Short mmCIF file of C-alpha atoms in Angstrom, two decimals:
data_model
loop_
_atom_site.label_atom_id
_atom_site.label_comp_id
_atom_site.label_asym_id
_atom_site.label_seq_id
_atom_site.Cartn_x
_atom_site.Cartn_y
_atom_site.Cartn_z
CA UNK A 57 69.25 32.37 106.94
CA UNK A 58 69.34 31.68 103.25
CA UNK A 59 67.55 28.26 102.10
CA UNK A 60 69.11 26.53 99.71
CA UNK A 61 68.02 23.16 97.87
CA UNK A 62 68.48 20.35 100.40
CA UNK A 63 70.18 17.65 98.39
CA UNK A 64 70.84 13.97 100.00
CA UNK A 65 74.36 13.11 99.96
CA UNK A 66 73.18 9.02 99.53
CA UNK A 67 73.02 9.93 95.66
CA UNK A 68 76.22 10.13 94.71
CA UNK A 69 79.62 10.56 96.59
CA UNK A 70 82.53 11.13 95.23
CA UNK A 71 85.75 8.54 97.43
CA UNK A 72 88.36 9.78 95.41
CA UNK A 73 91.52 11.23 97.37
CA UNK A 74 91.35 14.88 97.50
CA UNK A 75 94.18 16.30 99.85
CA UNK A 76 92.39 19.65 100.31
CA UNK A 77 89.42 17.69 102.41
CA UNK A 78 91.40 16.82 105.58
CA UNK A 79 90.93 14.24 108.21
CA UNK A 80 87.42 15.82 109.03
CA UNK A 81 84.74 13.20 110.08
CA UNK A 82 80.97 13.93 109.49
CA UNK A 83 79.00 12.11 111.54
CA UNK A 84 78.81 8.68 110.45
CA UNK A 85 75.64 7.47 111.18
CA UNK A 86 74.62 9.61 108.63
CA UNK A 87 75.49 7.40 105.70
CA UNK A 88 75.85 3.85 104.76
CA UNK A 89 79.07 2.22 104.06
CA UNK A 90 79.03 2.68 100.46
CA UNK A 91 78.88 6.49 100.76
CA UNK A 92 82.09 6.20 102.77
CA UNK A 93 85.11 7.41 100.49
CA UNK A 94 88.39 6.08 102.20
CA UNK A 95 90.89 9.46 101.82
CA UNK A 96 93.84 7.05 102.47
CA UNK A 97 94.58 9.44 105.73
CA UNK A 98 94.32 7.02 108.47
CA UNK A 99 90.98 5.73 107.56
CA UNK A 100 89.48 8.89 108.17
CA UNK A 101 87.14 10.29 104.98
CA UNK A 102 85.75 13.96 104.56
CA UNK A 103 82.03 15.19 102.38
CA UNK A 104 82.95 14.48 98.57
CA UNK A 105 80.56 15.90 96.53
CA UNK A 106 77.70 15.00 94.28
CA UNK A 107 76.19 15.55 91.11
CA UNK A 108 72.51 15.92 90.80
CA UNK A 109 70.36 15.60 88.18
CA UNK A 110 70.74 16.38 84.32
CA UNK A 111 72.84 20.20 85.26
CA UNK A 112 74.90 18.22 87.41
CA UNK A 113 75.04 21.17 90.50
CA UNK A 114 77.69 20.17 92.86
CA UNK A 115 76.31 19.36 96.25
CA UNK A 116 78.24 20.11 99.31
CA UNK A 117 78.21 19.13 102.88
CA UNK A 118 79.94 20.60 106.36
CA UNK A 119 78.76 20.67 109.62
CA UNK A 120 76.90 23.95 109.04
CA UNK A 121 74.96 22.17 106.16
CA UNK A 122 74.78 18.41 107.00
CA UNK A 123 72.39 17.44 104.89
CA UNK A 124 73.96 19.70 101.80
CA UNK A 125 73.96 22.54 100.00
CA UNK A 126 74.10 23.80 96.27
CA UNK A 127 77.33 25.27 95.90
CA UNK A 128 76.13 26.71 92.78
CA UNK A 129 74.26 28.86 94.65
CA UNK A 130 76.30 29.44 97.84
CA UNK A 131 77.90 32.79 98.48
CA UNK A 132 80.78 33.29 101.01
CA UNK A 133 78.60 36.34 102.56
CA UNK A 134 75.57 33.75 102.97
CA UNK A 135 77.85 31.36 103.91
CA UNK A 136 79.25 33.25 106.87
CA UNK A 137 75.75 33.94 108.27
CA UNK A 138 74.49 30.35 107.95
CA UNK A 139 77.83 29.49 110.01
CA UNK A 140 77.13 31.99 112.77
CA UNK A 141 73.21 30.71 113.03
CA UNK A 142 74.89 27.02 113.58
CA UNK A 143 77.08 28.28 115.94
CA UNK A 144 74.69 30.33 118.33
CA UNK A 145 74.16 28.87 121.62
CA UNK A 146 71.41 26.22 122.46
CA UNK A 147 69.11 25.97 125.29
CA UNK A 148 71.28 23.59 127.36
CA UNK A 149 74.18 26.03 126.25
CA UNK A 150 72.47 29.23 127.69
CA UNK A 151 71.66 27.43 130.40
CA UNK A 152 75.19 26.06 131.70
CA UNK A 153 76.45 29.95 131.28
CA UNK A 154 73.34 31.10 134.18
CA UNK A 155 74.16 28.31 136.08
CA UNK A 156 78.13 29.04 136.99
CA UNK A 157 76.92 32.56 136.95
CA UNK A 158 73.93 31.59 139.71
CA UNK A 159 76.94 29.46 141.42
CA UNK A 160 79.75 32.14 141.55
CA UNK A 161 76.81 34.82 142.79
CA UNK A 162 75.77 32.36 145.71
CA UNK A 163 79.88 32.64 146.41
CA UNK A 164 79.42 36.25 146.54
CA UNK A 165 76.81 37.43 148.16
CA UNK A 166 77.75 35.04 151.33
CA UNK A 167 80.99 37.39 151.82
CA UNK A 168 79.41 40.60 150.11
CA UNK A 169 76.03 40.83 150.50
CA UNK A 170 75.79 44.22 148.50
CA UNK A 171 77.94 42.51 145.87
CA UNK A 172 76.55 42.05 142.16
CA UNK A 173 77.71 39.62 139.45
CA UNK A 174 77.51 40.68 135.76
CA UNK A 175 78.35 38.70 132.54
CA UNK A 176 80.75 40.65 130.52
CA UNK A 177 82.71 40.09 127.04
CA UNK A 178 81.30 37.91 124.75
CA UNK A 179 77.97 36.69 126.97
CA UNK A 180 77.13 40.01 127.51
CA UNK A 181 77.85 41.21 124.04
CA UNK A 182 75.99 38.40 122.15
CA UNK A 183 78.92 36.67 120.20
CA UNK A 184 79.72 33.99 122.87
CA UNK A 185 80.45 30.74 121.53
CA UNK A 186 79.97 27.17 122.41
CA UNK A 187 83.60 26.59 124.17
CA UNK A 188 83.82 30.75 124.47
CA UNK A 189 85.30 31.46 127.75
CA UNK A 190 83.37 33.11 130.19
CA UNK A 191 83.44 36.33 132.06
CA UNK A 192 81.75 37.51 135.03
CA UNK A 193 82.42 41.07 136.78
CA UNK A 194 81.50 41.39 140.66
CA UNK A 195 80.60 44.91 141.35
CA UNK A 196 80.24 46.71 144.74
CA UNK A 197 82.82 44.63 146.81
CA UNK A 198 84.96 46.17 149.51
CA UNK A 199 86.93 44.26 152.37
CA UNK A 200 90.61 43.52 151.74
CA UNK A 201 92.39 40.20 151.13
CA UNK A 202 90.83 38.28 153.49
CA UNK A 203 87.75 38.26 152.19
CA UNK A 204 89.19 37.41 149.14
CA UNK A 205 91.30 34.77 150.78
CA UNK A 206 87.74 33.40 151.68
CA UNK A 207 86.16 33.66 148.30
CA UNK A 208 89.16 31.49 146.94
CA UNK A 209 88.36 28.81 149.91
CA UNK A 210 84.87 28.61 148.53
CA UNK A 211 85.76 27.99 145.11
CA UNK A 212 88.23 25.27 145.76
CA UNK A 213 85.20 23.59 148.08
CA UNK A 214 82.75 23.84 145.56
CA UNK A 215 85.04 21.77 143.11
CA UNK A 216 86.64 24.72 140.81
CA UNK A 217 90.53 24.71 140.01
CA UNK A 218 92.33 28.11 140.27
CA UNK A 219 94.15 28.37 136.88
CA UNK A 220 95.46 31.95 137.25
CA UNK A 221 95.08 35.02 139.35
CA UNK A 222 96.61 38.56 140.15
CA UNK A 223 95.00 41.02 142.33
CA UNK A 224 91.64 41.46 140.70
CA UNK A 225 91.51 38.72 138.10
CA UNK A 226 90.86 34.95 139.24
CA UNK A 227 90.37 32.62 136.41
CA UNK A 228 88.49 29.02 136.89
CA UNK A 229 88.31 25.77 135.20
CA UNK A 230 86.36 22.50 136.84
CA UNK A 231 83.10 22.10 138.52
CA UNK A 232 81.09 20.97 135.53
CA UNK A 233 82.01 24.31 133.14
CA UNK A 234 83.76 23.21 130.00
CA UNK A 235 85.59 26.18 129.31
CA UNK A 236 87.45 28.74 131.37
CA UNK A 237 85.78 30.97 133.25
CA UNK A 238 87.02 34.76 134.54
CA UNK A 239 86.16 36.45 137.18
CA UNK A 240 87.30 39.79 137.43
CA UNK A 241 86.67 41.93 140.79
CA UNK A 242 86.47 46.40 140.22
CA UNK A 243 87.58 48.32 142.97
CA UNK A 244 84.59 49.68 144.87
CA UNK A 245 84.85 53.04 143.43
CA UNK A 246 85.06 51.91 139.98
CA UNK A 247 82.03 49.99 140.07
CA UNK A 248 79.80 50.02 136.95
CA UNK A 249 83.08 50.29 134.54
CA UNK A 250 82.49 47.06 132.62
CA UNK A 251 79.10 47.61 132.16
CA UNK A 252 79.97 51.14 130.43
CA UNK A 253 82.26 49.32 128.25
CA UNK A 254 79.47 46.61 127.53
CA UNK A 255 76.88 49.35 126.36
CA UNK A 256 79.74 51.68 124.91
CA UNK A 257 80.37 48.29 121.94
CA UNK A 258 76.35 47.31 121.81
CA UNK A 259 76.52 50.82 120.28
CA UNK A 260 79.04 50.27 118.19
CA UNK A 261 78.09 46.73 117.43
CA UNK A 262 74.42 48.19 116.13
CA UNK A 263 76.37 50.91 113.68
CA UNK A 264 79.13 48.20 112.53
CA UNK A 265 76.57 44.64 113.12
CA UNK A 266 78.73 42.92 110.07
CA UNK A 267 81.57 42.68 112.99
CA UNK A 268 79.69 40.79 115.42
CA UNK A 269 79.40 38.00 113.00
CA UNK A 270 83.17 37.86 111.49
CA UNK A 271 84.23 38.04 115.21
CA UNK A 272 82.55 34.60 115.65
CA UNK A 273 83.87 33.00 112.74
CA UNK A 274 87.66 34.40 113.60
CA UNK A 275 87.63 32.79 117.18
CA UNK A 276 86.13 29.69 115.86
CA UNK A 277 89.15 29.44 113.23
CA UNK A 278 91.52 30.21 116.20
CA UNK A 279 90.07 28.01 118.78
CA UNK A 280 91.44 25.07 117.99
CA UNK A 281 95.07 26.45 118.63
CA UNK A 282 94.32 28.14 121.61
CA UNK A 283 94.92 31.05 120.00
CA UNK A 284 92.31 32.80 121.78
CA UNK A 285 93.26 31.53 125.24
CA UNK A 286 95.37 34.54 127.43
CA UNK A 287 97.04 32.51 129.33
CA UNK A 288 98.90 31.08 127.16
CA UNK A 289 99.40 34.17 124.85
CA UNK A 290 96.49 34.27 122.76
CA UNK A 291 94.40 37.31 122.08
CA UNK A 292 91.51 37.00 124.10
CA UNK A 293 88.01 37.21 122.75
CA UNK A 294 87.51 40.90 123.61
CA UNK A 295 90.31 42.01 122.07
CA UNK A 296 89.43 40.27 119.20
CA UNK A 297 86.38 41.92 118.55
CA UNK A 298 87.68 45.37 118.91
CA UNK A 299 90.35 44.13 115.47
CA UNK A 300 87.27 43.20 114.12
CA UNK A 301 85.48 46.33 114.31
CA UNK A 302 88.17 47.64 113.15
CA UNK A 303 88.74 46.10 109.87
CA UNK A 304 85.12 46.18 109.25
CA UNK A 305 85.36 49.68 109.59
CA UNK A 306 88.04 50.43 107.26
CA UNK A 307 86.40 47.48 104.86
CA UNK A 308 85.43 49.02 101.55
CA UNK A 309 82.50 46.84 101.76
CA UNK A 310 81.47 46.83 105.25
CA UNK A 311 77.99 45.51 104.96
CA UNK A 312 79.13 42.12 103.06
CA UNK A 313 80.26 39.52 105.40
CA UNK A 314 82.09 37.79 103.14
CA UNK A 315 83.78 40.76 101.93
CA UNK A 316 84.71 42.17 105.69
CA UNK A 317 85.91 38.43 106.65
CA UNK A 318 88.28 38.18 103.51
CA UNK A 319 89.82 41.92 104.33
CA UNK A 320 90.15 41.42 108.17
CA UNK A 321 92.57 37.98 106.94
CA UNK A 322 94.40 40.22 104.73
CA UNK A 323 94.21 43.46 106.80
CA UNK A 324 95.86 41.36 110.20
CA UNK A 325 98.56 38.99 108.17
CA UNK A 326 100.83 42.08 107.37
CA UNK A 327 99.81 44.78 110.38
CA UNK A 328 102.58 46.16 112.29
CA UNK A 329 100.69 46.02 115.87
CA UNK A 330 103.99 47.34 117.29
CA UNK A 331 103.48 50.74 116.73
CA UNK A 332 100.26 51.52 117.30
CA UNK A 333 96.49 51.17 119.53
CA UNK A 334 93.66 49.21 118.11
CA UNK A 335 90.54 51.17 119.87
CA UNK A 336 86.70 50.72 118.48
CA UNK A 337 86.05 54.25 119.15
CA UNK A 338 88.28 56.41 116.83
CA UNK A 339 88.08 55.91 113.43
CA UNK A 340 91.66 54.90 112.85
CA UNK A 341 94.48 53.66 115.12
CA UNK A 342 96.04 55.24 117.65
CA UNK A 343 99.92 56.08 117.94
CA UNK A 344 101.33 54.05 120.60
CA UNK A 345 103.39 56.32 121.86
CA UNK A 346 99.75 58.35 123.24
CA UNK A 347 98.71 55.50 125.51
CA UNK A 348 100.56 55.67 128.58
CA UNK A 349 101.71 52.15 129.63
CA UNK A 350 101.35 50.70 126.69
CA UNK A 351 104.81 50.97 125.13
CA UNK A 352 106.25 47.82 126.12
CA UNK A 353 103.28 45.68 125.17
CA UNK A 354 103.39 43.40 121.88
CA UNK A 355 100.01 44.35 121.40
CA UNK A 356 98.10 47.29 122.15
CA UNK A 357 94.10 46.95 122.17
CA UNK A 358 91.70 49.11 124.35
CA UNK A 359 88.04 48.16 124.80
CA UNK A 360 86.58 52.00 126.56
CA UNK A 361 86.89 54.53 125.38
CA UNK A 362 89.18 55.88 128.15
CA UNK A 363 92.94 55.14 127.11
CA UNK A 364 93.83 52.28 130.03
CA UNK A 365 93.38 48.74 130.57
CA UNK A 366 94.82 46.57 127.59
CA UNK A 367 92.87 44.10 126.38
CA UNK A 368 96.24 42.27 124.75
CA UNK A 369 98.40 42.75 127.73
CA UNK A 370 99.68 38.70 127.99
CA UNK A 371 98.98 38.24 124.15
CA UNK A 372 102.58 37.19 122.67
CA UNK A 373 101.62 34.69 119.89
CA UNK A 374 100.79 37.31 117.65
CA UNK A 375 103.40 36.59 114.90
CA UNK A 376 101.74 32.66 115.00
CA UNK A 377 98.03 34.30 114.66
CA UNK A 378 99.54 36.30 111.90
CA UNK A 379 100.89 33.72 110.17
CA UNK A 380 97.68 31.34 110.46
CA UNK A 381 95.31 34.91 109.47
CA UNK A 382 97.96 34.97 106.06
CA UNK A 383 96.95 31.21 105.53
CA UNK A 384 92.89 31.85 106.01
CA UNK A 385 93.88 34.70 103.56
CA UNK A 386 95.41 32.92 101.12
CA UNK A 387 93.00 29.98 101.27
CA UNK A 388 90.10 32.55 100.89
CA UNK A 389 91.47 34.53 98.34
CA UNK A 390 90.34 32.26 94.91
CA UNK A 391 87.02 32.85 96.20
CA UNK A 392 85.23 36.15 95.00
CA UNK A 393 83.08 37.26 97.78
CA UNK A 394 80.83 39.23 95.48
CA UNK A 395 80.01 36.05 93.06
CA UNK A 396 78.51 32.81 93.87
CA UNK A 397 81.22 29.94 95.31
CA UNK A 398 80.85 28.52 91.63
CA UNK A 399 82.24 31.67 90.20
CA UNK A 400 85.19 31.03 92.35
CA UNK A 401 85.52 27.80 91.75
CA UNK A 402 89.06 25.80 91.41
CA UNK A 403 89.95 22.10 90.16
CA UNK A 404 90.68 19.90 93.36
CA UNK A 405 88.47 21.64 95.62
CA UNK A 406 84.91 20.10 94.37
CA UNK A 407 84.24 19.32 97.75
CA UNK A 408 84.92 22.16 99.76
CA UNK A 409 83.03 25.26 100.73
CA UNK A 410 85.28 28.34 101.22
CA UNK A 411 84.46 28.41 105.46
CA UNK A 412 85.64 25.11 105.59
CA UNK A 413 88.54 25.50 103.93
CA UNK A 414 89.61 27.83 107.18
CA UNK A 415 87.41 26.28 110.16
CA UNK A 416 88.43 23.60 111.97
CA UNK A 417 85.89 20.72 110.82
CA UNK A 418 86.54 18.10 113.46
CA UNK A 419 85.10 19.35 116.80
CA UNK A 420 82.04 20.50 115.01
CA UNK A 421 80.70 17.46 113.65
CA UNK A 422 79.43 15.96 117.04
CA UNK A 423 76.90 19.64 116.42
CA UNK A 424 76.05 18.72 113.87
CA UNK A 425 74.85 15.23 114.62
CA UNK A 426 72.95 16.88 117.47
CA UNK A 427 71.13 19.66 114.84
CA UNK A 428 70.38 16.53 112.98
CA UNK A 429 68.93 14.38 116.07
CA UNK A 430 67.26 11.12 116.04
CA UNK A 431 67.90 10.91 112.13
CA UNK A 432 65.34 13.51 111.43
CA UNK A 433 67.88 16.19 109.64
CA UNK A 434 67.00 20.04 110.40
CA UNK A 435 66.30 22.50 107.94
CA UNK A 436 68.66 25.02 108.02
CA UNK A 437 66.29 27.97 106.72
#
């Protein structure tokens, strides 16, 4: 991660109204009262910004850089990467994920003793994040729906809710995990299937790594819509990725982030997904009319690299996620990814970095009073 010139925001903040800050609250034990600016939106306030010394740099502060950073010197590339680096899972994180995976195996292996239990999608691919749903694949299980009648009894006495479920597919909410969690069951003679799929994209991921990291900053921007939730017509985090492998791939600049994160807005806003078959292994889409079962989908996204399963099956709020990717595009698009934020700069927008113009600010302070912890604020370097 880039270091950039930690500047206090005690020396001077700005309280002056600016509409394009938001209701966004920093944490507030952060700063006295007189560093407060009232925004005159409820008596919430958002990071002004402040001028240091005789040049009179412009200091700015989100929940990625609490204690500030020099927008002089900030680039929307570095910017994205110091973003993902706040958002990667902690310890505790980590270790809630093993333990509902060490719970459902326990489940398991007392009806199928052969039985395995894999992560898959984002946990298994490395771009989970904190409120990421979760998704666990039992392999090697055989015994008709009683067994699975059984399994169900189990969950509901160790405390989880049963929010969906079709014939392979049960998905979970309660007993301590925070988000959803998915637990999807192969057939016994398709066994090993998701982990193909799971080393198929680490390939891809290592040839096209820029996508990885836009991925995490997409689902973060939807998340607070519940645009990434399937059930209720989102586009679920796998399927996600694959769109952004794709537009990284056909970015003319695939190895800048900020670059690939400013095409995928303006590559999705205006894409006809009607017509065709997002897939990360072909270079270009596919026709829709070449996947079989596929034609009366809204959306069309594969994840293997055989031609089946649809990763966007229930997704029907795709003309909504357009229209919010047109916004992000639009918001992003005064900013030059290829120049420092100050090149980009605009009147009325002194305080804002061009992330947080897009990401939703509010659920991510409470992180960043916990990166700070006990007062002492960490380095972000």
């Amino acid at each position: 991660m880039t270091q950039y010139q930690q500047h206090p925001v005690a020396n001077t903040v700005d309280g002056s109204s600016d509409e394009s800050c938001g209701p966004s609250t920093p944490p507030m034990s952060t700063y006295s009262d007189s560093e407060k600016g009232d925004t005159g939106l409820g008596g919430s306030w958002c990071p002004r910004y402040s001028q240091t010394g005789k040049s009179g740099e412009i200091t700015v502060v989100t929940p990625w850089y609490p204690y500030g950073a020099d927008k002089g010197s900030l680039w929307l590339g570095q910017e994205v990467d110091d973003f993902v680096t706040f958002m990667k899972l902690d310890k505790s994180e980590r270790a809630a994920l093993s333990g509902s995976r060490r719970i459902i195996q326990d489940i398991v292996k007392s009806i199928w003793a052969d039985a395995t239990v894999k992560e898959s999608g984002p946990q298994a691919l490395g771009t989970a994040l904190p409120g990421s749903a979760v998704f666990l694949v039992v392999e090697l299980c055989e015994g008709g729906s009683d067994n699975f009648m059984y399994f169900k009894e189990l969950l509901l006495a160790r405390g989880y809710t049963i929010e969906a479920e079709s014939p392979n597919t049960i998905t979970l909410s309660g007993n301590g995990v925070a988000t959803q969690l998915t637990v999807l069951f192969e057939d016994f003679e398709l066994s090993g299937t998701a982990r193909k799929e799971v080393h198929q994209l680490r390939k891809i991921l290592s040839l096209v790594p820029s996508a990885a990291k836009i991925a995490k900053v997409i689902e973060t921007v939807l998340l607070q819509m519940k645009y990434t939730n399937p059930l209720l017509g989102g586009v679920s985090p796998q399927a996600l990725l694959v769109m952004c492998i794709v537009a990284c791939r056909a970015c003319p600049n695939p190895n800048d982030l900020g670059a690939c994160l400013k095409f995928f807005f303006q590559f999705y806003s205006n894409f006809d997904f009607s017509s065709v078959t997002l897939t990360p292994f072909v270079q270009s889409v596919v026709p829709r009319i070449l996947v079989e079962g596929h034609q009366g989908c809204q959306v069309s996204i594969i994840g293997t690299d055989t031609l089946g399963c649809n990763l966007a099956l229930d997704c029907f709020r795709m003309p909504q996620i357009k229209a919010h990717f047109l916004y992000s595009a639009m918001a992003l698009k005064k900013w030059d990814g290829s120049q420092p934020v100050a090149a980009g700069h605009k009147k009325g927008y002194k305080g804002r970095t061009p992330l947080s113009l897009i990401v939703p600010l509010q659920p991510l302070w409470a992180r960043a009073e916990a990166a700070l912890g006990s007062g002492v604020v960490r380095k972000f370097q």
